[in-house]
């Protein structure tokens, strides 16, 4: 027999960012594809253990070619994995395409049989199982790692060309030093009898992969956006070099010489756009459905006119103490109707998000992927409010019937509502409305939070607000030298949304002046909340939270509409704040990855002369302080407000664990980040000629433009204006 262990590399960290339903959807999709291949090749699926897929060839039906069959099975699983994760990224969000399969094979005897009991099943035991598991754990992503025993069987089958000895020996726990091999099946070179066996097993690409490919229109749109950026950036490349060092265009494009990598970067951004579009579509559809059912809106519906485009440029002045959410409407209870958006609206939304994406420079940290990660985290928190089905940790000794009291008494929670303690039908809907301060009942509020997460770093300059002020940057001057980056993001995104071409899209988001004002207030408050350095904004948010959730500081009658709306306003701000730094409250590998990206961005600013402080000095201590004085207190607030159920405990637990691990490993990790930076950006070596480096950056822009022209990705996108906008604000400067 030949046994395969296949593990999804990066799965644990990936799953920490997502809802349980998304985790199960990923595994079900992948395992279903693997099962289909197994049935074609006569491979027996033994079991799945978490994200590990275990299979055997040669059992229960004997097969003398088991090593050959299992090698092809492993290869097809790798291929299926690579294709599926790209498609799934559109549904499951950023980072999905970074997942990879790590495969280990070993051939040998096993003890097999049905293990009887309450849930009887066919099981395998023995040293062969242990060795196959060791091959997987010592392997690498997207590769098939095999033992010497498996390699010998392939050699005997005439497949020496499939085998590459691994450099050095591998130390496997319990096995000692082992010589192992990388396997890669190849077709066509030697059609022996064993190859014909596989052909008869229907192991051909045409029979295995019948799924539709990615949306080519979306690909070409994103390629066109890159081309627009390149054309706009070329005249100012030297200016950009002074601001950006050598990163005058997207870092992902300007530092990669491999054209395949450039094309992958374009395709990845296209998938992020598609994912954001699908996400926003689902929230807008809920707005339309709610509006159709809401009797109060029906009685007072009036379309807003073009005057909405004249909103103030001093956005910071629009931050409001309390945002009024709609009152509870029993007309929407028990009549949930699904709505499909018209094709024209979906098209406008896709165009809008594509243009937004083009306005996200590829800084190491503040880029489209970060915005999408923040959006995904915001959705996760919002779903804990809207669909709290999975909340199981219900507090004991409930001695309070008050909905609005918090510490030290326990406020009635979502868990109570889902348990049935707060009634059923309309009573349950009203109870959910109260315990979530109206957020769960208003789709426009939910959409506004997600929309704000997507736009919150549009046109980010890669340096803090304080640096923009110090430079006398035009953005800082325009917005009064306070929260300049955040105000700029709101201004750009809002102005673009107000363009006439998006009239149908706007008519789905809001139809009355009251809805438009509330949408605007929610967006402004949410995006401004991401400026955590402004002391005035900090004080306002702190006082609002204290008034809302501190019994002794309450200024309104508990349970009054004003009290409820104050709580809602504060919770919304904390949702976006937590989402903006969600990587610190997720798995260690997620934190470590984004922490390094932030380090890179700040170090680029330092090396380019934009900031005077070397971030590597004090980075270790700074992260500890950030955890102590911002991250952990923020996670505690998420828990204390009682709206998010077990998500509050989850975020706080991850924050504390990441702090503990950083204290233990942070000094070494900082040194590693500095070494990695120098490896990635070798042009920063001492004594290098800046002009020569800048010429290299420009040549990369030209190379990237030529690639897109020749690749066919630009075909069918002659209307370049849709990416530049009416006011041509999309160029990166």
C-alpha atoms as one frame of an Amber mdcrd trajectory, in Angstrom:
protein
   0.000   0.000   0.000   0.920   3.681  -0.352  -0.505   6.104   2.184  -0.973
   9.841   1.664  -1.257  12.547   4.324  -2.202  15.952   2.895  -2.389  18.996
   5.144  -3.531  22.538   4.294  -0.631  24.868   5.090  -1.810  28.132   6.654
  -5.242  26.759   7.508  -5.177  27.431  11.262  -4.252  31.077  10.798  -6.712
  31.469   7.916  -9.587  30.030   9.933  -8.949  32.470  12.821 -10.073  35.292
  10.518 -13.362  33.720   9.501 -16.751  32.504  10.532 -17.189  28.750  11.199
 -19.517  28.447   8.201 -16.750  29.700   5.910 -14.255  27.230   7.344 -16.631
  24.340   6.716 -17.410  25.574   3.219 -13.723  25.580   2.323 -13.116  22.074
   3.657 -16.264  20.652   2.093 -15.366  22.120  -1.307 -11.790  20.849  -1.246
 -12.600  17.421   0.165 -15.398  16.940  -2.350 -12.964  17.618  -5.181 -10.404
  15.213  -3.688 -13.097  12.558  -3.238 -14.064  12.828  -6.911 -10.468  12.252
  -7.995 -10.139   9.349  -5.549 -13.193   7.619  -6.973 -11.774   7.879 -10.513
  -8.388   6.469  -9.563  -9.521   3.789  -7.162  -7.969   5.512  -4.133  -9.610
   4.886  -0.760 -10.261   7.877   1.498  -9.472   6.772   5.038 -10.498   9.867
   6.994 -10.139  13.589   7.463  -8.620  14.886  10.665  -9.293  18.589  10.796
  -7.563  19.989   7.710  -5.616  16.781   7.053  -6.834  14.396   4.332  -5.707
  10.750   4.656  -5.973   8.273   1.787  -4.516   4.916   0.738  -3.942   3.114
  -2.564  -3.887  -0.677  -2.612  -6.679  -1.056  -0.061  -9.284  -2.355   0.376
  -8.833  -3.613  -3.205  -5.242  -4.724  -3.958  -3.385  -2.758  -6.655   0.195
  -3.567  -7.573   0.620  -0.054  -8.975  -0.399   1.630  -5.707   2.645   3.956
  -5.572   2.039   5.147  -9.131  -1.678   5.656  -8.547  -1.135   7.513  -5.286
   1.486   9.800  -6.818  -0.972  10.813  -9.520  -3.709  11.231  -6.959  -1.490
  13.524  -4.884  -0.583  15.503  -7.994  -4.225  15.945  -8.983  -5.102  17.026
  -5.434  -2.407  19.700  -5.629  -3.763  20.879  -8.956  -7.329  20.940  -7.712
  -6.218  22.849  -4.632  -4.417  25.531  -6.649  -7.430  26.105  -8.899 -10.090
  25.991  -6.208  -8.502  28.378  -3.728  -8.335  31.063  -6.412 -12.022  30.626
  -7.162 -12.927  30.417  -3.481 -11.158  33.689  -2.698 -14.041  35.490  -4.368
 -16.404  33.891  -1.816 -14.197  33.489   1.235 -12.106  36.607   1.066  -8.484
  37.746   0.995  -5.781  35.290   1.913  -7.652  32.247   0.652  -5.424  31.949
  -2.407  -2.389  31.843  -0.107  -3.443  28.464   1.255  -1.502  25.495  -0.061
  -1.422  21.720   0.205   1.526  19.927   1.766   1.615  16.234   0.801   3.539
  13.278   2.207   3.664   9.722   0.802   5.059   6.474   2.155   4.701   2.886
   0.943   4.602  -0.157   3.152   2.396  -2.645   5.005  -0.481  -1.532   7.222
  -2.890  -3.152   9.650  -6.358  -2.541   8.238  -9.854  -3.401   9.324 -13.174
  -2.146  10.610 -12.864  -0.756  14.102 -16.203  -1.633  15.671 -18.007   0.535
  18.151 -20.732   3.151  18.262 -19.432   4.582  14.968 -17.696   1.748  13.151
 -15.313   2.612  10.328 -12.432   1.250   8.292  -9.121   2.171   9.947  -5.406
   1.831   9.229  -2.646   1.371  11.793   1.082   0.749  11.815   4.447   2.310
  11.116   3.543   3.123   7.519   0.915   5.559   8.766   3.394   7.234  11.100
   6.026   7.566   8.368   3.553   9.037   5.868   2.559  11.595   8.493   6.245
  12.467   8.999   6.677  12.924   5.244   3.834  15.423   5.281   5.034  17.375
   8.333   8.596  17.689   6.964   7.460  18.526   3.446   6.820  21.863   1.789
   3.867  23.716   0.296   2.629  22.648  -3.139   5.039  19.713  -3.223   4.788
  15.933  -2.916   7.290  14.647  -0.369   7.948  10.894  -0.515   9.996   8.347
   1.360  12.729   6.186  -0.140  10.348   3.214  -0.227   7.866   5.045  -2.437
  10.618   6.394  -4.659  11.994   2.889  -5.258   8.575   1.627  -6.358   8.315
   4.489  -8.852  11.785   3.718 -10.169  10.787   0.097 -10.688   7.755   1.351
 -12.643  10.057   3.279 -14.984   9.242   6.700 -13.528  12.711   7.850 -12.565
  11.975  11.190 -14.237   9.307  11.880 -11.643  11.779  11.745  -8.781  14.110
  14.470  -7.476  16.249  13.688  -4.404  15.825  16.231  -1.639  19.008  18.075
  -0.690  20.477  16.614   2.498  18.650  14.294   4.823  15.445  14.870   6.758
  15.176  14.222  10.468  11.776  12.736  11.243  10.610  12.277  14.799  10.781
   8.631  15.741  12.518   7.741  12.467  15.848   9.560  12.643  17.627  10.722
   9.471  15.953   9.810   6.192  16.763  10.345   2.525  13.568  11.634   0.918
  12.412  12.794  -2.502  10.226  15.334  -4.270   7.793  13.859  -6.785   6.329
  15.452  -9.895   4.499  13.235 -12.412   5.048  13.993 -16.081   2.958  12.932
 -19.036   4.020  11.891 -22.478   7.687  11.002 -22.067   7.278   7.302 -21.371
   3.985   5.597 -21.963   4.474   2.327 -20.176   1.849  -0.050 -18.947   1.438
   1.753 -15.648   0.735   5.022 -17.482  -2.017   3.316 -19.453  -3.532   2.188
 -16.179  -3.875   5.817 -15.150  -5.324   6.798 -18.509  -7.955   4.104 -18.097
  -8.738   5.551 -14.681  -9.930   8.749 -16.419  -7.182  10.791 -14.837  -7.189
  13.465 -17.514  -7.475  17.179 -17.068 -10.626  17.354 -19.152 -12.537  14.891
 -17.009 -11.347  16.193 -13.673 -11.674  19.923 -14.166 -14.930  21.075 -15.663
 -15.347  24.166 -13.501 -15.742  27.623 -15.103 -12.671  29.828 -15.026 -12.434
  33.311 -13.515 -14.380  36.195 -14.932 -12.211  37.415 -17.814 -13.942  40.766
 -17.849 -12.975  41.343 -14.229  -9.399  40.388 -15.062  -9.190  42.785 -17.949
 -10.723  45.589 -15.918  -8.109  45.212 -13.222  -5.350  44.983 -15.823  -6.617
  48.197 -17.357  -6.566  49.889 -13.955  -2.919  48.915 -13.563  -2.197  50.299
 -17.021  -3.894  53.558 -16.124  -1.811  53.843 -12.988   1.372  53.145 -14.926
   0.620  55.784 -17.535  -0.252  58.368 -14.901   2.822  57.608 -12.811   5.504
  57.713 -15.495   5.746  61.514 -15.853   6.177  61.914 -12.102   8.395  58.907
 -11.460  11.265  60.970 -10.056   8.897  62.887  -7.791   7.448  59.612  -6.609
  10.934  58.318  -5.902  11.545  61.132  -3.467   8.360  60.324  -1.610   8.517
  56.579  -1.979  12.192  55.775  -2.267  12.303  53.328  -5.174   8.675  52.229
  -4.925   7.320  54.602  -7.538   4.683  52.058  -8.586   3.073  49.112  -6.852
   5.662  47.363  -4.678   4.374  44.009  -5.820   5.059  44.973  -9.432   8.163
  47.135  -9.100  10.197  44.628  -7.105   9.342  41.423  -9.025  11.272  40.585
 -12.147   9.249  37.494 -12.950   6.447  38.379 -15.364   4.422  35.470 -14.068
   4.451  37.043 -10.616   3.272  40.345 -12.088   0.379  38.639 -13.811  -0.499
  36.818 -10.582  -0.545  40.133  -8.721  -3.020  41.525 -11.254  -5.196  38.434
 -11.002  -5.110  38.480  -7.217  -6.288  42.069  -7.144  -9.043  41.118  -9.558
 -10.194  38.390  -7.154 -10.196  40.869  -4.262 -12.377  43.192  -6.309 -14.807
  40.374  -7.105 -14.980  39.361  -3.451 -15.704  42.903  -2.283 -18.340  43.332
  -4.983 -20.150  40.135  -3.980 -19.998  41.145  -0.331 -21.379  44.636  -0.888
 -24.024  43.233  -3.232 -25.382  41.006  -0.475 -25.662  43.924   1.946 -27.291
  46.242  -0.603 -29.835  43.529  -1.435 -30.766  43.441   2.251 -31.262  47.211
   2.229 -33.634  46.964  -0.731 -35.566  44.078   0.829 -35.866  45.920   4.148
 -37.028  49.091   2.414 -39.697  47.196   0.497 -41.069  45.819   3.765 -40.649
  48.901   5.945 -43.977  50.704   6.138 -42.501  53.953   7.471 -40.123  54.329
   4.544 -42.887  53.528   2.060 -45.015  56.368   3.406 -42.217  58.930   3.121
 -40.125  57.880   0.152 -38.537  60.691  -1.837 -35.566  60.398  -4.112 -32.553
  62.541  -3.160 -31.341  64.977  -5.811 -27.859  65.835  -7.072 -27.384  68.280
  -4.216 -26.070  65.374  -2.163 -22.794  65.679  -4.016 -22.032  69.000  -2.315
 -21.109  67.571   1.079 -18.522  69.440   3.106 -14.783  68.989   2.520 -14.173
  69.502   6.238 -15.287  65.992   6.986 -13.883  65.944  10.507 -16.425  68.567
  11.527 -19.212  66.142  10.588 -18.325  63.610  13.294 -21.418  63.420  15.457
 -21.943  62.409  19.061 -25.031  60.302  18.397 -26.294  58.804  15.138 -30.042
  58.181  15.107 -30.878  54.685  13.923 -34.426  53.786  12.805 -37.047  52.805
  15.357 -38.203  49.208  15.481 -40.684  48.412  12.711 -42.880  45.367  13.263
 -43.851  45.523   9.591 -40.573  43.803   8.716 -41.046  40.865  11.084 -41.525
  37.377   9.657 -41.495  38.449   6.019 -37.927  37.933   4.869 -37.824  38.281
   1.100 -34.687  37.779  -0.980 -33.989  40.469  -3.545 -31.750  40.332  -6.603
 -30.154  43.579  -7.687 -30.678  44.679 -11.315 -27.734  43.947 -13.630 -27.155
  47.673 -14.116 -26.673  48.164 -10.371 -24.289  45.232 -10.115 -22.326  46.593
 -13.071 -22.081  50.036 -11.486 -20.974  48.531  -8.197 -18.277  46.461  -9.893
 -16.995  49.501 -11.749 -16.997  51.567  -8.552 -15.073  48.977  -6.536 -12.620
  48.464  -9.405 -11.860  52.172  -9.414 -11.485  52.183  -5.642  -9.027  49.310
  -5.930  -6.995  51.245  -8.480  -6.674  54.084  -5.967  -5.054  51.811  -3.404
  -1.268  52.043  -3.903   0.584  48.812  -3.216   2.259  49.867  -0.026   3.427
  46.876   2.008   0.673  47.484   4.597  -1.870  50.124   3.589  -3.080  48.477
   0.398  -6.164  46.850  -1.078  -5.451  43.555   0.664  -5.354  45.318   4.035
  -8.625  47.119   3.260 -10.171  43.783   2.295  -8.856  42.180   5.476 -10.420
  44.995   7.515 -13.657  44.542   5.575 -13.664  40.809   6.227 -13.060  41.384
   9.942 -15.857  43.955  10.088 -18.239  41.509   8.424 -17.278  38.843  10.945
 -18.128  41.149  13.832 -21.309  42.389  12.165 -22.442  38.823  11.603 -21.960
  38.121  15.281 -24.530  40.856  15.805 -26.857  39.958  12.944 -26.690  36.145
  12.948 -25.645  35.085  16.439 -26.721  31.452  15.983 -23.463  30.024  17.249
 -23.401  31.773  20.604 -23.337  29.061  23.272 -21.553  30.695  26.184 -24.508
  32.040  28.130 -23.805  33.695  31.437 -25.167  32.071  34.597 -27.013  33.574
  37.566 -28.993  36.041  35.486 -30.374  38.332  38.168 -31.175  41.340  36.018
 -34.105  41.958  33.688 -32.795  45.299  32.555 -31.795  45.505  28.937 -29.557
  48.530  29.325 -27.456  47.917  32.419 -23.959  46.540  32.003 -21.263  46.280
  34.643 -21.567  45.015  37.293 -25.021  43.685  36.359 -25.321  41.574  33.243
 -27.146  43.123  30.329 -29.429  40.728  28.527 -27.480  39.318  25.627 -27.972
  37.986  22.122 -27.495  34.578  23.630 -30.639  35.061  25.689 -32.569  35.946
  22.555 -31.362  32.936  20.605 -32.036  30.677  23.577 -35.636  31.834  23.615
 -35.467  33.708  26.920 -36.550  36.881  25.168 -39.530  35.414  23.367 -40.281
  34.358  19.797 -41.544  35.988  16.603 -42.053  39.728  16.940 -41.003  39.601
  20.599 -37.697  38.011  19.603 -37.124  40.540  16.806 -37.807  43.407  19.198
 -35.533  41.880  21.814 -32.703  41.521  19.277 -33.300  45.116  18.271 -32.900
  46.228  21.874 -29.893  44.114  22.864 -28.006  45.134  19.691 -29.084  48.790
  20.005 -30.891  48.657  16.666 -27.849  47.587  14.638 -29.189  44.103  13.899
 -32.406  45.542  12.453 -30.958  48.127  10.087 -29.278  46.865   6.889 -28.152
  50.379   5.962 -26.087  50.585   9.154 -24.552  47.199   8.441 -23.705  48.162
   4.869 -22.237  51.481   6.009 -19.798  49.743   8.345 -18.635  47.332   5.634
 -18.418  50.119   3.048 -16.366  52.234   5.466 -13.948  49.367   6.025 -13.345
  49.092   2.287 -12.716  52.802   1.676 -10.942  53.763   4.902  -7.403  53.820
   3.434  -8.090  54.856  -0.164  -5.182  56.880  -1.572  -3.092  56.314   1.551
   0.340  57.938   1.268   2.347  55.386   3.193   3.214  57.786   6.013   1.341
  58.912   9.168  -0.778  62.052   9.344   1.892  63.771  11.431   4.357  63.339
   8.586   1.918  64.801   6.060   1.529  67.836   8.310   5.276  68.186   8.778
   5.822  68.069   5.024   3.152  70.667   4.439   1.497  68.177   2.097  -1.443
  69.496   0.105  -3.712  66.862   1.662  -2.833  68.058   5.172  -3.526  71.666
   4.152  -6.800  70.771   2.467  -8.170  69.047   5.553  -6.960  71.378   8.276
  -3.911  69.328   9.303  -6.038  66.891  11.316  -6.953  63.327  10.315  -5.833
  64.217   6.814  -5.514  60.663   5.455  -8.906  59.596   6.799 -10.691  62.708
   5.534  -9.039  62.303   2.156 -10.258  58.697   1.885 -13.842  59.670   2.690
 -13.713  62.623   0.321 -12.446  60.599  -2.637 -14.766  57.625  -2.122 -17.833
  59.793  -1.514 -17.214  62.166  -4.421 -16.820  59.230  -6.741 -20.007  57.579
  -5.477 -21.892  60.822  -6.155 -20.967  60.822  -9.852 -23.987  60.631 -12.193
 -22.871  57.260 -13.556 -23.720  55.656 -10.170 -27.240  57.019  -9.817 -28.878
  53.590  -9.895 -26.403  52.253  -7.357 -27.153  55.162  -5.005 -30.884  54.635
  -5.425 -30.463  51.156  -3.948 -28.391  52.394  -1.000 -30.708  55.275  -0.068
 -33.910  56.810  -1.416 -34.642  59.610   1.073 -32.693  62.564   2.409 -32.887
  61.030   5.865 -31.308  57.783   4.634 -28.589  59.686   2.795 -27.734  61.769
   5.860 -27.581  58.684   8.064 -25.414  56.849   5.534 -23.064  59.832   5.387
 -22.898  60.152   9.196 -22.178  56.456   9.621 -19.383  56.525   7.041 -17.790
  59.662   8.472 -17.906  58.448  12.073 -16.604  54.998  11.143 -13.681  56.124
   8.989 -12.686  58.901  11.378 -12.602  56.286  14.157  -9.619  54.661  12.430
  -7.481  57.692  13.330  -6.331  56.475  16.722  -3.559  59.055  17.093  -5.679
  62.223  17.199  -6.092  63.122  20.872  -9.289  65.092  20.380 -10.998  62.192
  18.627  -9.696  59.817  21.287 -11.248  61.963  24.004 -14.596  62.157  22.196
 -14.769  58.383  21.731 -13.703  57.695  25.300 -16.359  60.020  26.720 -19.040
  58.550  24.459 -18.198  55.013  25.570 -18.218  56.055  29.216 -21.617  57.730
  28.890 -23.017  54.723  27.030 -21.713  51.810  29.086 -20.731  53.166  32.477
 -23.742  53.209  34.781 -22.508  56.100  36.877 -21.725  58.243  33.848 -25.063
  57.788  32.058 -26.678  61.050  30.967 -29.904  59.746  29.450 -32.631  57.576
  30.843 -31.552  53.957  30.475 -33.347  52.332  27.558 -34.406  55.603  25.938
 -33.927  56.026  22.165 -31.094  58.493  22.761 -29.343  56.086  25.129 -29.745
  53.248  22.629 -28.419  55.329  19.736 -25.435  56.492  21.767 -24.569  52.867
  22.480 -25.005  51.973  18.807 -22.769  54.842  17.691 -20.050  53.786  20.107
 -20.282  50.100  19.166 -20.031  50.916  15.443 -16.869  52.938  16.009 -15.329
  50.120  18.009 -16.244  47.572  15.326 -14.271  49.515  12.724 -11.397  50.144
  15.132 -11.136  46.479  16.034 -11.359  45.486  12.373  -8.586  47.909  11.443
  -6.204  46.122  13.841  -7.873  42.710  13.658  -4.559  41.055  12.810  -3.462
  41.679  16.397  -6.497  39.736  17.640  -6.186  36.740  15.320  -3.784  33.831
  15.027  -0.093  34.547  15.683   0.849  33.926  12.045  -1.697  36.524  10.907
  -0.332  39.039  13.405   3.239  38.252  12.455   2.587  38.671   8.708   0.841
  42.044   8.966   3.229  43.288  11.623   6.118  42.723   9.227   4.283  44.487
   6.426   3.756  47.514   8.653   7.433  47.393   9.605   8.407  47.338   5.918
   6.213  50.318   5.137   7.612  52.379   8.001  11.172  51.357   7.168  10.683
  52.416   3.546   9.535  55.815   4.794  12.635  56.016   6.977  15.043  54.933
   4.250  13.520  57.352   1.752  14.063  60.216   4.185  10.374  60.756   4.855
  10.690  60.043   8.570  13.637  60.629  10.847  13.135  57.670  13.170  14.451
  54.196  12.446  11.433  51.955  13.215  13.664  48.978  14.023  14.832  50.873
  17.108  12.167  50.357  19.737   9.918  48.207  17.529   9.906  45.399  20.088
   8.965  47.659  23.011   6.507  49.609  20.890   4.426  46.539  20.051   4.157
  45.605  23.728   2.958  49.106  24.576   0.479  48.985  21.694  -0.979  45.759
  23.085  -1.118  47.111  26.640  -2.586  50.536  25.983  -4.739  49.995  22.902
  -5.298  46.448  21.647  -6.159  44.643  24.884  -8.354  47.491  26.237 -10.157
  47.559  22.873 -10.737  43.800  22.982 -12.034  44.137  26.529 -14.585  46.706
  25.362 -15.805  44.348  22.646 -16.413  41.780  25.338 -17.956  44.131  27.864
 -20.524  45.729  25.562 -22.207  42.309  25.300 -23.165  42.646  21.647 -20.691
  40.207  20.099 -21.163  37.121  22.251 -18.209  34.735  22.192 -16.425  36.888
  19.587 -15.495  39.238  22.422 -13.815  36.403  24.310 -12.119  35.185  21.129
 -10.602  38.569  20.296  -9.413  39.161  23.845  -7.881  35.699  24.059  -5.951
  36.122  20.799  -4.763  39.595  21.827  -3.366  38.344  25.114  -1.776  35.300
  23.509  -0.143  37.360  20.766   1.246  39.757  23.353   2.663  36.847  25.333
   4.267  35.358  22.243   5.652  38.726  21.152   7.235  39.277  24.570   8.910
  35.892  24.158   9.901  36.111  20.482   9.621  39.768  19.531  13.290  40.752
  19.712  14.309  37.902  17.464  11.367  38.548  15.132  12.373  42.203  14.776
  15.861  41.152  13.721  14.373  38.713  11.212  12.121  41.432   9.787  15.117
  43.706   9.285  17.034  40.950   7.493  13.998  40.124   5.349  13.617  43.777
   4.434  17.173  43.995   3.197  16.689  40.815   1.173  13.470  42.078  -0.415
  14.668  45.617  -1.047  18.349  45.079  -1.808  18.589  48.491  -3.424  18.731
  50.007   0.067  22.329  48.864   0.551  24.697  51.580   1.742  26.337  53.648
  -0.989  23.881  52.678  -3.708  23.137  55.200  -6.398  19.609  56.524  -5.972
  19.264  57.728  -9.551  20.221  54.296 -10.875  17.701  52.717  -8.536  14.969
  55.076  -9.711  15.717  54.187 -13.320  15.249  50.547 -12.329  11.835  51.387
 -10.880  10.817  53.156 -14.080  11.977  50.251 -16.231   9.773  47.973 -14.130
   6.794  50.214 -14.873   7.509  50.008 -18.585   7.994  46.232 -18.367   4.715
  45.841 -16.536   2.859  47.912 -19.125   4.306  45.894 -22.007   3.365  42.655
 -20.251  -0.258  43.688 -19.839  -0.449  44.808 -23.451   0.928  41.506 -24.733
  -0.926  39.264 -22.292  -4.367  39.947 -23.694  -5.634  41.076 -20.281  -6.328
  44.546 -21.669  -8.520  43.254 -24.456 -12.041  44.604 -24.335 -11.315  47.506
 -21.977 -10.951  50.456 -24.296 -12.899  52.802 -22.001 -10.004  53.887 -19.809
 -12.082  56.718 -18.328 -13.999  54.372 -16.054 -10.822  53.851 -14.057  -9.690
  57.465 -14.091 -13.002  58.918 -12.962 -14.613  62.202 -13.883 -11.921  64.164
 -12.062  -8.960  61.848 -12.873  -8.095  61.259  -9.224  -6.824  57.729  -9.596
  -3.164  58.386 -10.343  -0.750  57.416  -7.593   1.437  60.260  -6.447
